[in-house]
PDB file of C-alpha atoms in Angstrom:
ATOM      1  CA  MET A  19      -4.743 -45.480 -38.331  1.00 57.00           C
ATOM      2  CA  LYS A  20      -5.803 -42.233 -39.454  1.00 51.00           C
ATOM      3  CA  ARG A  21      -7.246 -41.403 -35.984  1.00 53.00           C
ATOM      4  CA  LEU A  22      -3.967 -42.387 -34.387  1.00 49.00           C
ATOM      5  CA  PHE A  23      -2.094 -40.214 -36.756  1.00 50.00           C
ATOM      6  CA  SER A  24      -4.368 -37.209 -35.923  1.00 53.00           C
ATOM      7  CA  LEU A  25      -3.945 -37.813 -32.212  1.00 46.00           C
ATOM      8  CA  LEU A  26      -0.100 -37.840 -32.630  1.00 50.00           C
ATOM      9  CA  LEU A  27      -0.251 -34.612 -34.787  1.00 50.00           C
ATOM     10  CA  CYS A  28      -2.333 -32.840 -31.983  1.00 49.00           C
ATOM     11  CA  LEU A  29       0.174 -33.893 -29.536  1.00 45.00           C
ATOM     12  CA  VAL A  30       3.188 -32.653 -31.447  1.00 45.00           C
ATOM     13  CA  MET A  31       1.372 -29.322 -31.798  1.00 45.00           C
ATOM     14  CA  VAL A  32       0.778 -28.971 -28.086  1.00 38.00           C
ATOM     15  CA  LEU A  33       4.318 -29.877 -27.232  1.00 41.00           C
ATOM     16  CA  ALA A  34       5.482 -27.324 -29.829  1.00 41.00           C
ATOM     17  CA  LEU A  35       3.343 -24.529 -28.319  1.00 37.00           C
ATOM     18  CA  THR A  36       4.103 -25.177 -24.732  1.00 34.00           C
ATOM     19  CA  PRO A  37       7.315 -23.327 -24.496  1.00 35.00           C
ATOM     20  CA  VAL A  38       5.578 -20.273 -25.812  1.00 32.00           C
ATOM     21  CA  PHE A  39       3.040 -20.032 -23.054  1.00 30.00           C
ATOM     22  CA  ALA A  40       5.578 -20.990 -20.370  1.00 31.00           C
ATOM     23  CA  SER A  41       7.869 -18.173 -21.347  1.00 30.00           C
ATOM     24  CA  ALA A  42       4.867 -15.449 -21.606  1.00 38.00           C
ATOM     25  CA  ASP A  43       5.938 -12.366 -19.760  1.00 61.00           C
ATOM     26  CA  TYR A  44       3.373 -10.489 -17.830  1.00 76.00           C
ATOM     27  CA  SER A  45       2.848  -6.900 -18.958  1.00 82.00           C
ATOM     28  CA  THR A  46       4.762  -4.100 -16.953  1.00 88.00           C
ATOM     29  CA  THR A  47       2.585  -1.357 -18.760  1.00 93.00           C
ATOM     30  CA  SER A  48      -0.710  -0.365 -17.151  1.00 93.00           C
ATOM     31  CA  ASN A  49      -4.034  -0.071 -18.980  1.00 94.00           C
ATOM     32  CA  ARG A  50      -3.322   3.615 -18.986  1.00 93.00           C
ATOM     33  CA  GLY A  51       0.144   3.245 -20.488  1.00 93.00           C
ATOM     34  CA  VAL A  52       2.086   3.736 -17.211  1.00 93.00           C
ATOM     35  CA  GLU A  53       5.292   1.719 -16.849  1.00 92.00           C
ATOM     36  CA  LEU A  54       5.733  -0.173 -13.744  1.00 93.00           C
ATOM     37  CA  GLU A  55       7.930   1.762 -11.332  1.00 91.00           C
ATOM     38  CA  TYR A  56      10.394  -0.279  -9.298  1.00 88.00           C
ATOM     39  CA  PRO A  57      11.389   0.890  -5.725  1.00 84.00           C
ATOM     40  CA  ALA A  58      14.554   2.883  -5.068  1.00 80.00           C
ATOM     41  CA  GLU A  59      17.112   0.993  -3.045  1.00 74.00           C
ATOM     42  CA  ARG A  60      16.316   2.915   0.039  1.00 75.00           C
ATOM     43  CA  ASP A  61      12.674   1.885  -0.045  1.00 81.00           C
ATOM     44  CA  PHE A  62      13.382  -1.925   0.059  1.00 82.00           C
ATOM     45  CA  PHE A  63      12.974  -3.610   3.276  1.00 80.00           C
ATOM     46  CA  VAL A  64      16.150  -5.360   4.695  1.00 75.00           C
ATOM     47  CA  LYS A  65      14.168  -8.497   4.914  1.00 78.00           C
ATOM     48  CA  SER A  66      11.087  -9.153   2.808  1.00 81.00           C
ATOM     49  CA  PHE A  67       8.033 -10.659   4.663  1.00 85.00           C
ATOM     50  CA  PRO A  68       4.844 -12.432   3.722  1.00 90.00           C
ATOM     51  CA  ALA A  69       1.466 -10.952   3.574  1.00 90.00           C
ATOM     52  CA  THR A  70      -2.094 -11.889   2.521  1.00 91.00           C
ATOM     53  CA  VAL A  71      -4.339  -9.855   0.421  1.00 92.00           C
ATOM     54  CA  GLN A  72      -7.256  -8.816   2.684  1.00 88.00           C
ATOM     55  CA  TYR A  73     -10.976  -9.925   2.190  1.00 83.00           C
ATOM     56  CA  PHE A  74     -13.274  -6.887   2.040  1.00 72.00           C
ATOM     57  CA  GLU A  75     -17.106  -6.526   1.500  1.00 66.00           C
ATOM     58  CA  GLY A  76     -18.070  -6.216  -2.157  1.00 67.00           C
ATOM     59  CA  GLY A  77     -14.524  -6.813  -3.587  1.00 71.00           C
ATOM     60  CA  ASN A  78     -12.739  -9.811  -4.987  1.00 81.00           C
ATOM     61  CA  GLY A  79      -9.197  -8.620  -4.876  1.00 90.00           C
ATOM     62  CA  ILE A  80      -6.937  -5.683  -5.400  1.00 93.00           C
ATOM     63  CA  TYR A  81      -4.938  -4.011  -8.382  1.00 94.00           C
ATOM     64  CA  TYR A  82      -1.368  -4.462  -9.104  1.00 95.00           C
ATOM     65  CA  MET A  83      -0.656  -0.589  -9.366  1.00 95.00           C
ATOM     66  CA  PRO A  84       2.208   0.602 -11.495  1.00 94.00           C
ATOM     67  CA  LYS A  85       3.067   3.317  -9.052  1.00 94.00           C
ATOM     68  CA  PRO A  86       3.028   4.214  -5.442  1.00 92.00           C
ATOM     69  CA  GLU A  87      -0.003   6.662  -6.019  1.00 89.00           C
ATOM     70  CA  SER A  88      -3.524   6.295  -7.525  1.00 87.00           C
ATOM     71  CA  GLY A  89      -4.633   7.349 -10.937  1.00 90.00           C
ATOM     72  CA  ASN A  90      -2.315   5.483 -13.141  1.00 92.00           C
ATOM     73  CA  GLY A  91      -4.468   2.367 -14.024  1.00 93.00           C
ATOM     74  CA  HIS A  92      -3.389  -1.087 -13.308  1.00 95.00           C
ATOM     75  CA  LEU A  93      -1.406  -4.198 -14.362  1.00 94.00           C
ATOM     76  CA  GLY A  94      -4.150  -6.640 -13.399  1.00 93.00           C
ATOM     77  CA  THR A  95      -5.668  -7.976 -10.230  1.00 94.00           C
ATOM     78  CA  ILE A  96      -4.830 -10.409  -7.531  1.00 94.00           C
ATOM     79  CA  ALA A  97      -7.413 -12.051  -5.533  1.00 93.00           C
ATOM     80  CA  SER A  98      -8.372 -11.667  -1.934  1.00 90.00           C
ATOM     81  CA  GLY A  99      -6.901 -14.123   0.321  1.00 90.00           C
ATOM     82  CA  LYS A 100      -3.678 -14.669  -2.078  1.00 91.00           C
ATOM     83  CA  ARG A 101      -0.384 -14.750  -0.255  1.00 91.00           C
ATOM     84  CA  VAL A 102       2.295 -12.259  -1.511  1.00 90.00           C
ATOM     85  CA  THR A 103       5.832 -11.098  -0.518  1.00 89.00           C
ATOM     86  CA  ILE A 104       6.283  -7.461   0.584  1.00 89.00           C
ATOM     87  CA  LEU A 105       9.585  -6.203  -0.804  1.00 86.00           C
ATOM     88  CA  ALA A 106       9.474  -2.517  -0.359  1.00 86.00           C
ATOM     89  CA  GLU A 107       7.263   0.538   0.830  1.00 87.00           C
ATOM     90  CA  LYS A 108       7.027   4.054  -0.285  1.00 86.00           C
ATOM     91  CA  ASN A 109       4.439   6.781   0.876  1.00 83.00           C
ATOM     92  CA  GLY A 110       2.020   4.253   2.509  1.00 85.00           C
ATOM     93  CA  TYR A 111       2.125   1.820  -0.504  1.00 91.00           C
ATOM     94  CA  PHE A 112       3.519  -1.701  -0.408  1.00 93.00           C
ATOM     95  CA  PHE A 113       5.494  -3.072  -3.507  1.00 93.00           C
ATOM     96  CA  PHE A 114       4.608  -6.652  -3.706  1.00 93.00           C
ATOM     97  CA  GLU A 115       5.427  -9.868  -5.635  1.00 89.00           C
ATOM     98  CA  ALA A 116       2.920 -12.618  -6.123  1.00 89.00           C
ATOM     99  CA  SER A 117       3.818 -16.370  -6.301  1.00 84.00           C
ATOM    100  CA  ASN A 118       3.648 -16.129 -10.111  1.00 84.00           C
ATOM    101  CA  GLY A 119       6.351 -13.465 -10.165  1.00 82.00           C
ATOM    102  CA  ARG A 120       3.917 -10.479 -10.966  1.00 88.00           C
ATOM    103  CA  CYS A 121       4.771  -7.260  -9.188  1.00 91.00           C
ATOM    104  CA  GLY A 122       2.935  -3.987  -8.283  1.00 94.00           C
ATOM    105  CA  TRP A 123       1.933  -1.470  -5.722  1.00 95.00           C
ATOM    106  CA  ASN A 124      -0.956  -1.068  -3.489  1.00 94.00           C
ATOM    107  CA  GLY A 125      -1.800   0.579  -0.143  1.00 91.00           C
ATOM    108  CA  MET A 126      -0.462  -1.037   3.078  1.00 88.00           C
ATOM    109  CA  ASN A 127      -4.140  -1.239   4.451  1.00 86.00           C
ATOM    110  CA  TRP A 128      -5.033  -3.923   1.910  1.00 90.00           C
ATOM    111  CA  PHE A 129      -2.716  -6.456   3.368  1.00 92.00           C
ATOM    112  CA  ASP A 130      -2.623  -8.537   6.459  1.00 89.00           C
ATOM    113  CA  TYR A 131       0.870  -8.924   7.710  1.00 87.00           C
ATOM    114  CA  ASP A 132       2.853  -9.094  10.922  1.00 84.00           C
ATOM    115  CA  LYS A 133       3.437  -5.310  11.980  1.00 80.00           C
ATOM    116  CA  ASP A 134       6.681  -6.090  13.641  1.00 77.00           C
ATOM    117  CA  ALA A 135       8.174  -6.933  10.168  1.00 76.00           C
ATOM    118  CA  LEU A 136       8.181  -3.166   9.551  1.00 76.00           C
ATOM    119  CA  LYS A 137      10.599  -2.545  12.598  1.00 71.00           C
ATOM    120  CA  VAL A 138      13.328  -4.444  10.738  1.00 69.00           C
ATOM    121  CA  GLY A 139      13.765  -1.312   8.636  1.00 70.00           C
ATOM    122  CA  LYS A 140      14.870  -0.309   5.144  1.00 67.00           C
ATOM    123  CA  SER A 141      17.793   1.243   3.200  1.00 57.00           C
ATOM    124  CA  GLY A 142      20.268  -1.495   2.478  1.00 50.00           C
ATOM    125  CA  GLY A 143      20.932  -2.957   5.896  1.00 40.00           C
ATOM    126  CA  SER A 144      19.699  -0.380   8.410  1.00 38.00           C
ATOM    127  CA  SER A 145      18.362  -1.954  11.698  1.00 38.00           C
ATOM    128  CA  ASP A 146      16.769   1.328  12.525  1.00 41.00           C
ATOM    129  CA  PRO A 147      12.851   1.572  12.430  1.00 40.00           C
ATOM    130  CA  VAL A 148      11.461   2.408   9.125  1.00 44.00           C
ATOM    131  CA  ASP A 149      11.989   6.044   8.304  1.00 50.00           C
ATOM    132  CA  TYR A 150       8.663   7.208   6.633  1.00 62.00           C
ATOM    133  CA  LEU A 151       8.617  10.073   4.358  1.00 66.00           C
ATOM    134  CA  GLU A 152       7.607  13.430   5.869  1.00 77.00           C
ATOM    135  CA  ILE A 153       7.092  15.060   2.366  1.00 80.00           C
ATOM    136  CA  SER A 154       3.672  14.566   0.731  1.00 83.00           C
ATOM    137  CA  ASN A 155       2.948  13.359  -2.864  1.00 82.00           C
ATOM    138  CA  LYS A 156       2.638  17.048  -3.631  1.00 84.00           C
ATOM    139  CA  GLY A 157       5.978  17.952  -2.190  1.00 82.00           C
ATOM    140  CA  VAL A 158       4.655  19.499   1.096  1.00 87.00           C
ATOM    141  CA  ARG A 159       6.446  18.884   4.089  1.00 86.00           C
ATOM    142  CA  LEU A 160       4.910  17.558   7.254  1.00 89.00           C
ATOM    143  CA  VAL A 161       4.119  20.544   9.744  1.00 90.00           C
ATOM    144  CA  PHE A 162       4.226  19.458  13.483  1.00 90.00           C
ATOM    145  CA  PRO A 163       1.822  21.372  15.760  1.00 89.00           C
ATOM    146  CA  LYS A 164       3.105  24.251  18.012  1.00 88.00           C
ATOM    147  CA  ASP A 165       3.500  23.326  21.668  1.00 88.00           C
ATOM    148  CA  LYS A 166       0.247  24.944  22.773  1.00 90.00           C
ATOM    149  CA  TYR A 167      -1.874  22.754  20.327  1.00 93.00           C
ATOM    150  CA  TYR A 168      -0.747  19.467  22.031  1.00 93.00           C
ATOM    151  CA  LEU A 169      -3.068  17.654  24.232  1.00 91.00           C
ATOM    152  CA  ASP A 170      -2.168  17.195  27.939  1.00 90.00           C
ATOM    153  CA  GLU A 171      -2.449  13.374  27.260  1.00 89.00           C
ATOM    154  CA  PRO A 172      -2.775  11.489  23.950  1.00 91.00           C
ATOM    155  CA  LEU A 173      -6.104   9.974  23.170  1.00 94.00           C
ATOM    156  CA  THR A 174      -6.577   6.615  21.573  1.00 95.00           C
ATOM    157  CA  MET A 175      -9.191   6.806  18.945  1.00 95.00           C
ATOM    158  CA  ILE A 176     -10.545   4.716  15.845  1.00 93.00           C
ATOM    159  CA  VAL A 177     -10.308   5.757  12.407  1.00 92.00           C
ATOM    160  CA  LYS A 178     -13.760   5.812  10.702  1.00 86.00           C
ATOM    161  CA  SER A 179     -14.480   6.203   6.918  1.00 70.00           C
ATOM    162  CA  SER A 180     -17.521   6.573   4.623  1.00 63.00           C
ATOM    163  CA  HIS A 181     -16.930   3.110   3.477  1.00 63.00           C
ATOM    164  CA  LYS A 182     -16.048   0.131   5.838  1.00 60.00           C
ATOM    165  CA  GLN A 183     -13.187  -0.979   3.658  1.00 57.00           C
ATOM    166  CA  GLY A 184     -11.876   2.503   3.180  1.00 77.00           C
ATOM    167  CA  ALA A 185      -8.963   4.637   4.707  1.00 85.00           C
ATOM    168  CA  ILE A 186      -8.063   8.101   5.280  1.00 89.00           C
ATOM    169  CA  TYR A 187      -5.108  10.224   4.394  1.00 89.00           C
ATOM    170  CA  LEU A 188      -2.301  11.284   6.571  1.00 92.00           C
ATOM    171  CA  MET A 189      -2.189  14.866   5.486  1.00 93.00           C
ATOM    172  CA  PRO A 190       0.871  17.023   5.916  1.00 92.00           C
ATOM    173  CA  LYS A 191      -0.938  20.128   7.208  1.00 95.00           C
ATOM    174  CA  PRO A 192      -4.234  20.961   8.833  1.00 96.00           C
ATOM    175  CA  GLU A 193      -5.861  22.104   5.680  1.00 94.00           C
ATOM    176  CA  SER A 194      -6.735  20.322   2.510  1.00 91.00           C
ATOM    177  CA  GLY A 195      -5.051  20.509  -0.908  1.00 91.00           C
ATOM    178  CA  ASN A 196      -1.540  19.670   0.158  1.00 90.00           C
ATOM    179  CA  GLY A 197      -1.405  15.775  -0.910  1.00 87.00           C
ATOM    180  CA  ASN A 198      -0.739  13.048   1.538  1.00 88.00           C
ATOM    181  CA  LEU A 199       1.767  11.050   3.433  1.00 86.00           C
ATOM    182  CA  GLY A 200       0.040   7.815   2.880  1.00 84.00           C
ATOM    183  CA  THR A 201      -3.138   6.277   4.388  1.00 87.00           C
ATOM    184  CA  VAL A 202      -4.388   4.671   7.528  1.00 88.00           C
ATOM    185  CA  ALA A 203      -7.108   2.011   7.309  1.00 86.00           C
ATOM    186  CA  TYR A 204     -10.654   2.099   8.644  1.00 86.00           C
ATOM    187  CA  GLY A 205     -10.925   0.655  12.140  1.00 87.00           C
ATOM    188  CA  GLU A 206      -7.180   1.108  13.056  1.00 90.00           C
ATOM    189  CA  GLU A 207      -6.276   2.565  16.290  1.00 92.00           C
ATOM    190  CA  VAL A 208      -4.231   5.853  16.354  1.00 93.00           C
ATOM    191  CA  SER A 209      -2.851   8.220  18.969  1.00 93.00           C
ATOM    192  CA  ILE A 210      -4.310  11.776  18.799  1.00 94.00           C
ATOM    193  CA  LEU A 211      -1.591  14.160  19.900  1.00 92.00           C
ATOM    194  CA  ALA A 212      -2.782  17.601  19.123  1.00 93.00           C
ATOM    195  CA  GLU A 213      -5.897  19.510  17.774  1.00 95.00           C
ATOM    196  CA  TYR A 214      -6.075  22.653  15.675  1.00 96.00           C
ATOM    197  CA  ALA A 215      -8.807  24.308  13.626  1.00 95.00           C
ATOM    198  CA  GLY A 216     -10.977  21.294  13.475  1.00 96.00           C
ATOM    199  CA  TYR A 217      -8.103  18.878  12.670  1.00 97.00           C
ATOM    200  CA  TYR A 218      -6.311  16.145  14.685  1.00 97.00           C
ATOM    201  CA  PHE A 219      -2.544  15.648  14.547  1.00 95.00           C
ATOM    202  CA  PHE A 220      -2.325  11.837  15.035  1.00 94.00           C
ATOM    203  CA  GLN A 221       0.319   8.855  15.060  1.00 90.00           C
ATOM    204  CA  THR A 222      -0.366   5.481  13.537  1.00 88.00           C
ATOM    205  CA  GLU A 223       0.596   2.190  15.134  1.00 84.00           C
ATOM    206  CA  ASP A 224       3.434   1.885  12.765  1.00 80.00           C
ATOM    207  CA  GLY A 225       4.872   5.380  13.722  1.00 80.00           C
ATOM    208  CA  ARG A 226       3.674   7.685  10.855  1.00 85.00           C
ATOM    209  CA  TYR A 227       2.309  11.111  11.548  1.00 89.00           C
ATOM    210  CA  GLY A 228      -0.247  13.217   9.830  1.00 93.00           C
ATOM    211  CA  TRP A 229      -3.353  15.489  10.126  1.00 95.00           C
ATOM    212  CA  ASN A 230      -7.131  14.930   9.302  1.00 96.00           C
ATOM    213  CA  GLY A 231     -10.424  16.273  10.273  1.00 95.00           C
ATOM    214  CA  LYS A 232     -11.891  15.457  13.691  1.00 95.00           C
ATOM    215  CA  MET A 233     -14.941  13.921  11.800  1.00 93.00           C
ATOM    216  CA  TRP A 234     -12.744  10.853  10.684  1.00 93.00           C
ATOM    217  CA  PHE A 235     -12.218   9.727  14.226  1.00 94.00           C
ATOM    218  CA  LYS A 236     -14.305   8.086  17.022  1.00 91.00           C
TER     219      LYS A 236
END
């Protein structure tokens, strides 16, 4: 009888605690005290689309970052191979939501997704192609080459990196120290449009422009 009473008491305690766990909210403050930044209306895609967190050598997943830029800590991790929903994009970062409701930012290059989904557009109903920012995260506007520096014909080249799972920046000018317009992943094809002072001006497959050193292409 005592054993039965003990079992019933345990069951009551579990049932009493269940709502507490079920209603637990995930933190929206990173381990560096930075609050999660939600996208502006203009950054949301007209239609969200599915994606999968990429597998990459030496890693088990990616961070939920609090902002579309690095250096702000993280809100936790999501494992490689997990399915997420892409809701918005800013400066080369996707704002995504996992199946458990957790949200965060990370670079576009860490997801596998249908590239045609980007053509749907953003900004509350626009059917135009995605209008990527031409101002870097340091406030420097993209500089287009002068006519004389354009190649006679664009060259198709592959992005290379010091790490196979890495990426390079889309720089706004053919010089360092001006921030970036986002990233393009290792192994991705780009079109080389112009050359100046040891830098290439290139366009990515999703229509973004930027500069980087000739050493990062093959």
